[in-house]
Short mmCIF file of C-alpha atoms in Angstrom, two decimals:
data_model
loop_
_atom_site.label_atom_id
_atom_site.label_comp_id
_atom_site.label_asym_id
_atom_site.label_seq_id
_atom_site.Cartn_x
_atom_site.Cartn_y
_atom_site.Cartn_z
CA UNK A 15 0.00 0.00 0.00
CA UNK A 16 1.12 3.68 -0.60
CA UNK A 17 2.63 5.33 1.94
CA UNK A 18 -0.10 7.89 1.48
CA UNK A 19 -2.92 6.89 0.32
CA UNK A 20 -5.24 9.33 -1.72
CA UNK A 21 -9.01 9.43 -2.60
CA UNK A 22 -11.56 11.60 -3.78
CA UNK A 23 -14.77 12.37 -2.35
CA UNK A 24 -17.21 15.02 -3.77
CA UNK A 25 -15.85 18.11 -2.11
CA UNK A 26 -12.32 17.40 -3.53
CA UNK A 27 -8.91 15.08 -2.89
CA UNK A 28 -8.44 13.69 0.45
CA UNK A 29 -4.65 12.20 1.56
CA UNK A 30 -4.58 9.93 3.88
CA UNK A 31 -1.82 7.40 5.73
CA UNK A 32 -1.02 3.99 5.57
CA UNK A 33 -0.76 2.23 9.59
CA UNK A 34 -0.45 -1.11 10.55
CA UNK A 35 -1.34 -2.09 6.84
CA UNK A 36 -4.59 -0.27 6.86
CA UNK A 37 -4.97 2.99 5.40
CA UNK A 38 -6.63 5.55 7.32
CA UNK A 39 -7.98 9.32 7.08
CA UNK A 40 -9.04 11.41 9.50
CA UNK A 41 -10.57 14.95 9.96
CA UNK A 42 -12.55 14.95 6.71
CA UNK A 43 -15.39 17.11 7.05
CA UNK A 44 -19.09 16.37 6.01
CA UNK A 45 -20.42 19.73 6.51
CA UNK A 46 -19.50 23.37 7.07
CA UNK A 47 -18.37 24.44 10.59
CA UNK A 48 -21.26 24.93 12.51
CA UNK A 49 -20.47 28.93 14.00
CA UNK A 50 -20.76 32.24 12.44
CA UNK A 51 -24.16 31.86 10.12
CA UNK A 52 -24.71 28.02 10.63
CA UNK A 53 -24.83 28.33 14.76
CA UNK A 54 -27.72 26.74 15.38
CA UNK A 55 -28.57 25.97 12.35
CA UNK A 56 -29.12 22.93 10.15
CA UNK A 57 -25.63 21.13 9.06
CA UNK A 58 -24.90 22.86 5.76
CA UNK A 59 -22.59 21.03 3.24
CA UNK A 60 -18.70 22.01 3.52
CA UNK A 61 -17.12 24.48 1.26
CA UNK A 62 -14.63 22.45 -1.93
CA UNK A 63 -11.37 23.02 -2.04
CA UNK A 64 -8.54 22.85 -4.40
CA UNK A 65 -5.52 20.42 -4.43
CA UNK A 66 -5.73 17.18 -1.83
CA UNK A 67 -6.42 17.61 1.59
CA UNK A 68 -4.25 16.60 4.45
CA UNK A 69 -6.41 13.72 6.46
CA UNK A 70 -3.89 12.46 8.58
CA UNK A 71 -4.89 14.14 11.65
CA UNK A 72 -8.14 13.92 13.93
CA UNK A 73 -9.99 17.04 12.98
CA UNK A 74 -11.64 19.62 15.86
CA UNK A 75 -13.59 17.87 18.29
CA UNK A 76 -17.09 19.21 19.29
CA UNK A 77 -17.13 22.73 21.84
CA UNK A 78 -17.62 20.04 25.53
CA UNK A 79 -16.59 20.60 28.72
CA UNK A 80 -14.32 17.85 30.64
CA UNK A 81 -15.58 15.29 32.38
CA UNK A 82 -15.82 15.65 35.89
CA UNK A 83 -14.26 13.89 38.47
CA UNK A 84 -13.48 10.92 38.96
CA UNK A 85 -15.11 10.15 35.68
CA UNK A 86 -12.16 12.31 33.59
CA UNK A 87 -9.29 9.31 35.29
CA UNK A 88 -11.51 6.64 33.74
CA UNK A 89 -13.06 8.12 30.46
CA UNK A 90 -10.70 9.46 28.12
CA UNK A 91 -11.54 12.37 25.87
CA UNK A 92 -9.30 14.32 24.23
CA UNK A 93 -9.89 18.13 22.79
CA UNK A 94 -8.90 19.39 19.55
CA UNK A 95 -9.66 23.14 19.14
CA UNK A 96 -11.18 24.31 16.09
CA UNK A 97 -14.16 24.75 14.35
CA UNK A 98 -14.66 22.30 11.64
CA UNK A 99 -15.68 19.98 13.89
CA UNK A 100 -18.43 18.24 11.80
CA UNK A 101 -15.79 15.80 10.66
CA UNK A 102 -15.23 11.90 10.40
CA UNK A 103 -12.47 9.28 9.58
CA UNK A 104 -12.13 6.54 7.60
CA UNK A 105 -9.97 3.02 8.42
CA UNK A 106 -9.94 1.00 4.66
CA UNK A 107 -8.48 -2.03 3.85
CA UNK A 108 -8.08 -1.11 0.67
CA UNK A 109 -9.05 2.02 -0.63
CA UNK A 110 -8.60 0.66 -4.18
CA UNK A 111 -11.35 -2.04 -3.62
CA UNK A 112 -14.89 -2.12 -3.61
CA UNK A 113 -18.02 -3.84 -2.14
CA UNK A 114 -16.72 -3.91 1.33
CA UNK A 115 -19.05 -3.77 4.82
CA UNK A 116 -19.10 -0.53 6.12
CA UNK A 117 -19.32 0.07 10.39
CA UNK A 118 -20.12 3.27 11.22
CA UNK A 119 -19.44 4.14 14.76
CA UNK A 120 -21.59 7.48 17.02
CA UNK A 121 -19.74 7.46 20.25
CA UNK A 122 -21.09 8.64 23.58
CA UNK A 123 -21.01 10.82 26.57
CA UNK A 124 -24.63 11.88 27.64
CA UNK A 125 -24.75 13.78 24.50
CA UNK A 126 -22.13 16.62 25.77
CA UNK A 127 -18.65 14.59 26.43
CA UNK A 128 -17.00 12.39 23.96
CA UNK A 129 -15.60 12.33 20.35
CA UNK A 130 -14.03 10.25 17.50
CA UNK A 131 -10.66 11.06 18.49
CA UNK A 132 -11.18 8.72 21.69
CA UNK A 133 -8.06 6.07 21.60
CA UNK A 134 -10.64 3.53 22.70
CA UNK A 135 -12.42 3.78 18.91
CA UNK A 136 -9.32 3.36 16.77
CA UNK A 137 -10.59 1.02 13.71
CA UNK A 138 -7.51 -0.52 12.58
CA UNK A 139 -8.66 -3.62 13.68
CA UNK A 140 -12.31 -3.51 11.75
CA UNK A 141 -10.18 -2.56 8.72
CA UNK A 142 -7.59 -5.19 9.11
CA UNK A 143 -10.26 -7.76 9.37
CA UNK A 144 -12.17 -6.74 6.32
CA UNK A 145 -14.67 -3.70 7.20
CA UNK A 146 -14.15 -0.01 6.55
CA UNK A 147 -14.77 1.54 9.64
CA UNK A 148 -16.09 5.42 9.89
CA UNK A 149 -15.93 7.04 13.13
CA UNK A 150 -17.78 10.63 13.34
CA UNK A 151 -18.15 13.67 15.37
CA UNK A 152 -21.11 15.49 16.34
CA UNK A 153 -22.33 19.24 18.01
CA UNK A 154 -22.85 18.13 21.66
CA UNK A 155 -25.09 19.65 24.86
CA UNK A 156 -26.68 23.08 24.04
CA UNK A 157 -25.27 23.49 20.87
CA UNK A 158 -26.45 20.09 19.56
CA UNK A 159 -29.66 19.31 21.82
CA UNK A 160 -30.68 22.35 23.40
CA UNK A 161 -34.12 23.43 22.09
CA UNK A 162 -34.96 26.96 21.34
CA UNK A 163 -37.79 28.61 19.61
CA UNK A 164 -35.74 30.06 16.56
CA UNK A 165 -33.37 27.67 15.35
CA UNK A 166 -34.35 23.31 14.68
CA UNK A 167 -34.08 21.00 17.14
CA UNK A 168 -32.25 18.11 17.14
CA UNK A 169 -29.01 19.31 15.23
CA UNK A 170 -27.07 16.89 16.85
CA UNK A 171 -29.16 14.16 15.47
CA UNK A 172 -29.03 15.79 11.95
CA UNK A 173 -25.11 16.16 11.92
CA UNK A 174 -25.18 11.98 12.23
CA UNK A 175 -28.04 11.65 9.47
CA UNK A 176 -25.60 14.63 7.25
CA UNK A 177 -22.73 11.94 8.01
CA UNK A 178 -24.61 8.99 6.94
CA UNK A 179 -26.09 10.85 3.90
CA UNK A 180 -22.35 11.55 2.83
CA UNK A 181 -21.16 7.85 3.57
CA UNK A 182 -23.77 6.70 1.34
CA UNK A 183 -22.61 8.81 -1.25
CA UNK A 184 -18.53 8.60 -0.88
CA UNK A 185 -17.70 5.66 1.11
CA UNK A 186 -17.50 3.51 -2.52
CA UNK A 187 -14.52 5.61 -3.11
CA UNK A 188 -13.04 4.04 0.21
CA UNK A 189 -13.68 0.40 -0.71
CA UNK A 190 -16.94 0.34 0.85
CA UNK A 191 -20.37 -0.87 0.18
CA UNK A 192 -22.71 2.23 0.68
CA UNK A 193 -25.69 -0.24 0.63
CA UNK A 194 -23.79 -2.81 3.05
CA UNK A 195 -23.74 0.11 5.98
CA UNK A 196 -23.99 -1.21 9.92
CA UNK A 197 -24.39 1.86 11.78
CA UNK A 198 -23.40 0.95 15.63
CA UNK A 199 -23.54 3.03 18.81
CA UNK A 200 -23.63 3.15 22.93
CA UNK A 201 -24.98 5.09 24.99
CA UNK A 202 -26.08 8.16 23.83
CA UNK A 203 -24.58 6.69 20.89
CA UNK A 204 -27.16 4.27 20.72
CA UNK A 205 -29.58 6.33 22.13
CA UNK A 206 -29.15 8.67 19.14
CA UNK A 207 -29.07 5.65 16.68
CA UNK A 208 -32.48 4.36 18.30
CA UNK A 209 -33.79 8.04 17.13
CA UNK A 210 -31.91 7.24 13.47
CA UNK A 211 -33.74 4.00 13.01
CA UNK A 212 -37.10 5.95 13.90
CA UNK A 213 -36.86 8.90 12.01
CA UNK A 214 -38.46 9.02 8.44
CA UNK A 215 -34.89 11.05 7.71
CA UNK A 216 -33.12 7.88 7.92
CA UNK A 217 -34.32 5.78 5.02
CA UNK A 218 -31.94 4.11 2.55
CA UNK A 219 -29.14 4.92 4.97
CA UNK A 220 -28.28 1.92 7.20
CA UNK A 221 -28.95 -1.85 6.87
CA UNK A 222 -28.10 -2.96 10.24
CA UNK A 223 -27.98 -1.27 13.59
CA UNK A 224 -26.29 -1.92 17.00
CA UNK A 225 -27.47 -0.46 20.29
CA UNK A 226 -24.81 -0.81 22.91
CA UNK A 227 -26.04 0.17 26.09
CA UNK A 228 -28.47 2.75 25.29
CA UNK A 229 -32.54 2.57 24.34
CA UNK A 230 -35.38 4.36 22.40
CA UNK A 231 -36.08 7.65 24.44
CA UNK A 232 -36.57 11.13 23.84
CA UNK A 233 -38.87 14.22 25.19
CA UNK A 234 -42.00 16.32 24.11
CA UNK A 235 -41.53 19.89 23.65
CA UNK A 236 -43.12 20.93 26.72
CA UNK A 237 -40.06 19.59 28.37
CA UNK A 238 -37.14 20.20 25.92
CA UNK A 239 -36.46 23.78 27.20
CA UNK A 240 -35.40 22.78 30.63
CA UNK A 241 -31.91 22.96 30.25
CA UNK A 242 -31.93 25.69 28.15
CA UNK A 243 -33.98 27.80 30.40
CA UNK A 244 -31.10 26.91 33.03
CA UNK A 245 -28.40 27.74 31.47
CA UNK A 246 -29.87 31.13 30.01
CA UNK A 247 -30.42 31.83 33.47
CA UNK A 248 -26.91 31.46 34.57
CA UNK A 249 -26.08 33.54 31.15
CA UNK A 250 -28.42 36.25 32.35
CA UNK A 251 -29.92 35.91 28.63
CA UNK A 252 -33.00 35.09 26.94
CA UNK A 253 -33.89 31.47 26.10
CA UNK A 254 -33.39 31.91 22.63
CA UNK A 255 -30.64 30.36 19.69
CA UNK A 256 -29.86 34.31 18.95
CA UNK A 257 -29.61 35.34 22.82
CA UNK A 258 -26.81 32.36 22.84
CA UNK A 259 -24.88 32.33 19.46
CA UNK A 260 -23.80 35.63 20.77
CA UNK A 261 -22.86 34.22 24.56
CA UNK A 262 -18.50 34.23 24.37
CA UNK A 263 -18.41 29.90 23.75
CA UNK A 264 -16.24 29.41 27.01
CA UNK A 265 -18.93 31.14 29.14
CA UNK A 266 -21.39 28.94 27.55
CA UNK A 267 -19.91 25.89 28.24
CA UNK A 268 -18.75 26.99 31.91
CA UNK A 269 -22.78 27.69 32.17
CA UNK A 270 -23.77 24.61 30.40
CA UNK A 271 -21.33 22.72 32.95
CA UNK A 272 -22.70 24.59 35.95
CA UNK A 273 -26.01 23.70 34.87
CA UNK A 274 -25.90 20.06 34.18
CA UNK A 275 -25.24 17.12 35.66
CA UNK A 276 -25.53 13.81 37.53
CA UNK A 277 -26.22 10.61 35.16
CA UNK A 278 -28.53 8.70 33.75
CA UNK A 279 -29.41 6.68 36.39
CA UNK A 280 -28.98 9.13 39.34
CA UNK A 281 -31.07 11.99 37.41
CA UNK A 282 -30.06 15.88 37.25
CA UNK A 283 -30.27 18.33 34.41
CA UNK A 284 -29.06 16.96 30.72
CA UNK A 285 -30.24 17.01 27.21
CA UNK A 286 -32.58 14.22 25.35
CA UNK A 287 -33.84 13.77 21.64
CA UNK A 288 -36.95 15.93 20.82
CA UNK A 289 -39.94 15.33 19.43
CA UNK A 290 -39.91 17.65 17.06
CA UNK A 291 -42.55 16.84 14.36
CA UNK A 292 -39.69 16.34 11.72
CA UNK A 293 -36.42 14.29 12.32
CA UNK A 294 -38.58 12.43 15.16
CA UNK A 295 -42.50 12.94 14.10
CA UNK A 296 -42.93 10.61 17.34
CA UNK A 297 -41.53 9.41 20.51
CA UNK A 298 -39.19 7.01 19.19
CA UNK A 299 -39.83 3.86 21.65
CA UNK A 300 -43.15 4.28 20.27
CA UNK A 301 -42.44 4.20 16.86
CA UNK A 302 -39.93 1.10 17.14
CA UNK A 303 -42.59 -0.85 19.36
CA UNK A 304 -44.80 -0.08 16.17
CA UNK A 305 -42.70 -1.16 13.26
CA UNK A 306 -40.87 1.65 12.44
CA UNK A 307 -37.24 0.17 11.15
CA UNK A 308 -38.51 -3.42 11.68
CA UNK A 309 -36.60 -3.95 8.09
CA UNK A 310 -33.12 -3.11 9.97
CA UNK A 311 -31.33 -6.25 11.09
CA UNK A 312 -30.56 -5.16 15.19
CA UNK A 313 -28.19 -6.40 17.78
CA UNK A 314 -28.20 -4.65 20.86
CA UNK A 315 -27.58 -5.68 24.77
CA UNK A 316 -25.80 -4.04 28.00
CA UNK A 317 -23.58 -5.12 30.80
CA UNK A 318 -24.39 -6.58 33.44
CA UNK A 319 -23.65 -3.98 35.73
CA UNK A 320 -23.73 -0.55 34.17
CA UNK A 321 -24.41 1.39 37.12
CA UNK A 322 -21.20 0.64 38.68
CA UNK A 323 -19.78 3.12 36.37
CA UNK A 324 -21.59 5.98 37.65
CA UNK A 325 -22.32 4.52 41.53
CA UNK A 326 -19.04 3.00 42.95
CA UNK A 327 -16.03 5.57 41.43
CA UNK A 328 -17.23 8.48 43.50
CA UNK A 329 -18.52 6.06 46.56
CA UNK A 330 -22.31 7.03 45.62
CA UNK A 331 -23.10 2.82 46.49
CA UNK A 332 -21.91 2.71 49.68
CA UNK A 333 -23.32 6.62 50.67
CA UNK A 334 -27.38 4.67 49.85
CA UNK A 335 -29.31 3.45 52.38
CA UNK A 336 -32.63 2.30 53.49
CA UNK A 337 -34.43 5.52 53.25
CA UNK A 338 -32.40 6.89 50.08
CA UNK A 339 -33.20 3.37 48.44
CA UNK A 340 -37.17 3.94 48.81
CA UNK A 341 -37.07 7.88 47.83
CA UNK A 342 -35.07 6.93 44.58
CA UNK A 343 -37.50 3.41 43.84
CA UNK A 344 -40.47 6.16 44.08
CA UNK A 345 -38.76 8.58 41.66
CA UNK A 346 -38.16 6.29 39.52
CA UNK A 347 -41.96 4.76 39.78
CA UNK A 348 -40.61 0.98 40.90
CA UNK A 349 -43.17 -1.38 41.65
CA UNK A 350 -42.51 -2.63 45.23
CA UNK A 351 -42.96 -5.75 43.74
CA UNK A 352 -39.69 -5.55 41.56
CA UNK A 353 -37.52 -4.15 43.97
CA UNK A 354 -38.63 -7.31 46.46
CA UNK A 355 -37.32 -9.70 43.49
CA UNK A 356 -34.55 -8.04 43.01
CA UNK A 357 -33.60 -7.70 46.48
CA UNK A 358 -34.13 -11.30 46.79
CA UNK A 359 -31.92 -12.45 43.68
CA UNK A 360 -29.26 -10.54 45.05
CA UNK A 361 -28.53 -12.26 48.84
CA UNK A 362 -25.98 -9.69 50.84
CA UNK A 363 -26.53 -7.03 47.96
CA UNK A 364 -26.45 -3.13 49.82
CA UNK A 365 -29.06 -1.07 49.12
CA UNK A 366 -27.05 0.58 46.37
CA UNK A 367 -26.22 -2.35 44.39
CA UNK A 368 -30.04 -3.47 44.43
CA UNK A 369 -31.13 -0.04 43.77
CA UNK A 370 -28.17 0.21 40.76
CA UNK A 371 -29.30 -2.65 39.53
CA UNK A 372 -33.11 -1.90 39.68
CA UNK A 373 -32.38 1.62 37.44
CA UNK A 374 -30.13 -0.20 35.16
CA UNK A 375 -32.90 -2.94 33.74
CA UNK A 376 -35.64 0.03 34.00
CA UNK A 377 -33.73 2.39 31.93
CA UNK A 378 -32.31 -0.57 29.76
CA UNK A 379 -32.50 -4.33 29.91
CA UNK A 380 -35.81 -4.03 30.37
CA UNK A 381 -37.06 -1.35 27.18
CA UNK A 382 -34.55 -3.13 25.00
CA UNK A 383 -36.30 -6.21 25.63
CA UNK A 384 -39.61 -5.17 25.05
CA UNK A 385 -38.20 -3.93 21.50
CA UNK A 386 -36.74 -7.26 21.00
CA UNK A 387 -40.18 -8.73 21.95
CA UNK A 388 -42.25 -6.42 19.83
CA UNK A 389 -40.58 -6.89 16.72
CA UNK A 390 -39.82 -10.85 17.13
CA UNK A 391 -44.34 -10.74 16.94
CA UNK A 392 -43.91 -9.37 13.99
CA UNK A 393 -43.62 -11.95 10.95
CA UNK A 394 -41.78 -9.82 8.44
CA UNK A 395 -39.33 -8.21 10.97
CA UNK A 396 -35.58 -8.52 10.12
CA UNK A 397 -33.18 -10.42 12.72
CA UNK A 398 -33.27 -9.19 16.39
CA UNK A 399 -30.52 -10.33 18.56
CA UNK A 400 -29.47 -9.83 22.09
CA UNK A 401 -26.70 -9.48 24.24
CA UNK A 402 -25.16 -9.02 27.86
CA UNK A 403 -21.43 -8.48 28.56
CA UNK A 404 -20.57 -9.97 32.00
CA UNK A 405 -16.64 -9.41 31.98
CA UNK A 406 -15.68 -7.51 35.49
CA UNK A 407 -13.29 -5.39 35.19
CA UNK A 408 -10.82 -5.38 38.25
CA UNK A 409 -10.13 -1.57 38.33
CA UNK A 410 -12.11 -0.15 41.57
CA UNK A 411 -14.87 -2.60 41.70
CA UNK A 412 -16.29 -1.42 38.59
CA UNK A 413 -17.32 -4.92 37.48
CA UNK A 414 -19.08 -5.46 34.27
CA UNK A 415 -20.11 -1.46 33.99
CA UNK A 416 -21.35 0.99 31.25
CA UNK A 417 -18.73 1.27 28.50
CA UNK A 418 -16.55 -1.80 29.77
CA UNK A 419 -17.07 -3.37 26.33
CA UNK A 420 -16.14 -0.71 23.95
CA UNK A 421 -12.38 -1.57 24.05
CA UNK A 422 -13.32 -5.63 23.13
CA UNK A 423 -15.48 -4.58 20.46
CA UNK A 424 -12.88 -2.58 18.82
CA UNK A 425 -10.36 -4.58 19.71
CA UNK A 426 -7.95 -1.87 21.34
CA UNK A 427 -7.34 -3.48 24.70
CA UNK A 428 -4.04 -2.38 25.20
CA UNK A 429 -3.93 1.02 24.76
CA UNK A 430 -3.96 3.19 27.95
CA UNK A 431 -7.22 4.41 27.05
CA UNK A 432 -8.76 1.28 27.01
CA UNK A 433 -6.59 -0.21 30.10
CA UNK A 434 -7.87 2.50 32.66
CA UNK A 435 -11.28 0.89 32.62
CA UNK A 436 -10.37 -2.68 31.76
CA UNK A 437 -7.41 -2.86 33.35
CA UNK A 438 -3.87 -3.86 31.75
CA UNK A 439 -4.81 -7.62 31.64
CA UNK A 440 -8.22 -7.74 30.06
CA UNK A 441 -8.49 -11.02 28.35
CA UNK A 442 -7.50 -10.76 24.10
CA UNK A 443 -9.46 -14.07 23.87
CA UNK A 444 -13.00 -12.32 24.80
CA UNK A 445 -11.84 -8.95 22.45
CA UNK A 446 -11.47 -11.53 19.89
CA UNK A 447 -14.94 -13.29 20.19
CA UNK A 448 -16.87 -10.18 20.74
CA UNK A 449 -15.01 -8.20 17.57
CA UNK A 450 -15.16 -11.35 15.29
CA UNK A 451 -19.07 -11.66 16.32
CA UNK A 452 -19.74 -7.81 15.72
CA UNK A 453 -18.19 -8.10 11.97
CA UNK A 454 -20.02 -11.37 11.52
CA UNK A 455 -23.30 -9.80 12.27
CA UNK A 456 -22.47 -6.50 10.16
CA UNK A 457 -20.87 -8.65 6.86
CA UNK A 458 -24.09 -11.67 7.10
CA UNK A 459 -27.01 -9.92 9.20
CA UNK A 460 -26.63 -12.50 12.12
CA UNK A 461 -23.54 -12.37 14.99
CA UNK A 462 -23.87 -16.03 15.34
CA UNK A 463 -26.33 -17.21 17.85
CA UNK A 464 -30.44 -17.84 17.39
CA UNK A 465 -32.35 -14.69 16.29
CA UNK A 466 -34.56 -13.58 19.24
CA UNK A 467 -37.78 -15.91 19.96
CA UNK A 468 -39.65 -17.01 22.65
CA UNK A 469 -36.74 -18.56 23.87
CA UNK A 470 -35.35 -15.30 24.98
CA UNK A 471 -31.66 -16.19 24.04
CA UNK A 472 -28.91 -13.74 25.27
CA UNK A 473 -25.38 -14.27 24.46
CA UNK A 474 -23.35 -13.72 27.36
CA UNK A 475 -19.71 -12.32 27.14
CA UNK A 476 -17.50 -13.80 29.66
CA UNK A 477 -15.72 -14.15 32.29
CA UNK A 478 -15.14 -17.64 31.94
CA UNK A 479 -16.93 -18.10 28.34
CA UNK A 480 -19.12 -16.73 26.21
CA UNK A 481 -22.25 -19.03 25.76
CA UNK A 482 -25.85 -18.11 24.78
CA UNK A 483 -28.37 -18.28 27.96
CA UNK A 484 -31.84 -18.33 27.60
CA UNK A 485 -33.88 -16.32 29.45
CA UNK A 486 -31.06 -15.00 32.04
CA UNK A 487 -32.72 -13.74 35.54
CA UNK A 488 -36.27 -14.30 34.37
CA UNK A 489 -37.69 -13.70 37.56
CA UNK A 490 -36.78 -9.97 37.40
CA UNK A 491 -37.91 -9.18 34.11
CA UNK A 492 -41.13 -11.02 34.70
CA UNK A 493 -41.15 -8.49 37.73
CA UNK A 494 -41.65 -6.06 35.61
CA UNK A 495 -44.62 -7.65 33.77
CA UNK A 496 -46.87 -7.50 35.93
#
């Protein structure tokens, strides 16, 4: 291969690098910087330009503040200033080929942390094995999901659909298949794809989806403007996309941050999807439950213990008792009756771990499974599969918890990123299954265990093996049931 590979795409010559046998470019955008006229605004296509492009770099990351402690030790996320942040990268095998899969990855953060420049999401290894991988970035908290009454809502879910939109019409130029496209996601990542796969925008775009850790949800308008309306208080501005595309960006941020909070278990101010009447005409569990994208093959699953992520690093687990346990199971709308299963599956659990537990199947396990059961009803509904990753990690009792299995699906265990949530001896063996499985099911339509059925089969990553169980801790979803 070249030691710099070139390519063209429709807004002129791109030149890349060749790593690790792969050849990779990075930074190229897909639409025009969103500041200036297009704050706020719809993604606009990027200007051409003359001559070839240097892609060899990761191109600005999205205006987000840091994550807060402890979080920042265990998260990653680098910054690159700039405003062309509407960018993405491409891994190839060969950028001379053609007909290849194509994974395209939307990477989390509670939709204001997080980019494509996180170690974590290098794609050598999808490229090496076959798959041209495209990584993207996207506007983040107010800028991409605050809702005001001048300027669309949603703009960080139309930057993803203006990055799918040009991957359908460049990534042939990269080797890739643009009607062969897996889109995959977690967290807000795959919170944001769940809004993809129900939004009329999306059609023709994607023929297979993966929901890591993150579920259909999203909020009327009578509740989008929350956050806004705090942080334009703290700005001492109106409520308005004008009143804050002229706030100085670091005071808006340092507002934003002030403003927000907590997680998505433990509550506090954040930002959701919108139903806005055109990206998302509906709530989009509602829309999946209905049909809407039943023609999308789907894999999607959690970990066993995502809450660990967000209740054991800053000692929140230990801090709930009795008393805090009950206030938070009413909050959250808990039947007594679930929290009294759950409480007896888990023999010498605290009232934190029963109560993280609890929040992560109602937020997750449990909507993702009524998806899986809805469109399994459903005759002419593509393949639905289902997965839990069980792996603890051994870094500060985090144990199988939200994100854990980023680093084996990509296959980047040992880089640092990776290693200060899985720890420096993660096992290869499991990053091999779960990356070989994730290719399968993006090159064939089916990761390699039964489509979902009455059977309820869940494939469960580690620690010992990886094995298909049907119907794991049926007693607390049936909790829920009734």
């Amino acid at each position: 291969m070249h030691p710099d590979p070139e390519v063209s795409t429709e807004h002129g010559r791109v030149r890349g690098r060749a790593e690790h046998g792969v050849a990779v470019f990075r930074g190229i955008p897909y639409a025009a910087p969103p500041f200036g006229p297009h704050r706020f605004r719809a993604p606009a296509p990027p200007p051409a330009w003359d001559g070839v492009r240097d892609a060899t770099a990761f191109g600005p990351t999205a205006p987000k503040p840091p994550y807060p402690a402890p979080l920042d030790t265990l998260l990653p996320d680098p910054a690159v200033p700039g405003d062309d942040c509407l960018n993405l990268n491409v891994w190839t095998p060969d950028p001379g080929g053609a007909g290849l899969p194509v994974m395209v990855w939307i990477h989390g953060g509670s939709l204001r942390h997080g980019s494509s420049a996180v170690p974590t999401y290098d794609g050598t290894a999808f490229a090496r094995d076959g798959v041209v991988l495209v990584s993207l970035n996207y506007r983040l908290g107010i800028e991409g999901f605050g809702w005001f009454p001048d300027a669309p809502a949603n703009l960080g879910l139309r930057d993803q659909l203006a990055a799918l939109e040009w991957v359908r019409r460049n990534i042939a130029a990269f080797g890739g298949d643009p009607d062969q496209v897996t889109v995959f996601g977690e967290s807000a990542g795959a919170i944001s794809l769940a809004g993809l796969l129900a939004s009329p925008l999306s059609a023709g775009l994607m023929r297979r989806a993966v929901l890591q850790s993150g579920a259909p949800t999203a909020v009327p308008l009578d509740r989008a403007d929350r956050t806004t309306r705090r942080i334009a208080a703290r700005l001492g501005v109106p409520a308005t996309a004008a009143a804050f595309a002229a706030a100085d960006r670091d005071r808006l941020l340092r507002a934003q941050a002030e403003a927000t909070g907590g997680s998505p278990l433990s509550g506090g101010a954040g930002f959701d999807l919108v139903v806005d009447g055109e990206v998302l005409p509906e709530d989009p569990a509602t829309a999946l439950m209905a049909g809407k994208g039943a023609d999308i093959d789907l894999l999607m699953g959690t970990t066993t213990d995502e809450y660990r992520l967000w209740f054991v690093p800053d000692g929140t687990v230990d801090r709930i008792g009795p008393l805090t346990q009950r206030l938070a199971l009413a909050r959250f709308r808990v039947p007594r009756r679930a929290a009294a299963v759950y409480r007896k599956e888990r023999p010498g659990a605290t009232p934190g771990e029963v109560l993280g537990a609890l929040t992560t199947d109602l937020l997750l396990r449990v909507p993702l499974g009524r998806l899986a059961d809805a469109r399994a009803a459903r005759a002419e509904s593509a393949g639905t599969y289902q997965y839990e990753f069980a792996w603890p990690s051994p870094v500060g009792g985090l144990g199988a918890c939200h994100a854990l299995e980023i680093g084996f699906v990509f296959d980047t265990l040992r880089d640092p990123a990776t290693a200060a949530l899985a720890g420096p001896d993660a096992p290869q063996s499991l990053a091999d299954t779960m990356h070989a499985d994730w290719i399968r099911f993006a090159t064939t339509g089916a990761p390699g265990w039964p489509t979902w059925n009455q059977d309820r089969p869940v494939m469960t990553y580690g620690p010992e093996t990886s094995a298909v169980v049907r119907a794991p801790r049926d007693a607390e979803r049936r909790a829920w049931e009734r």
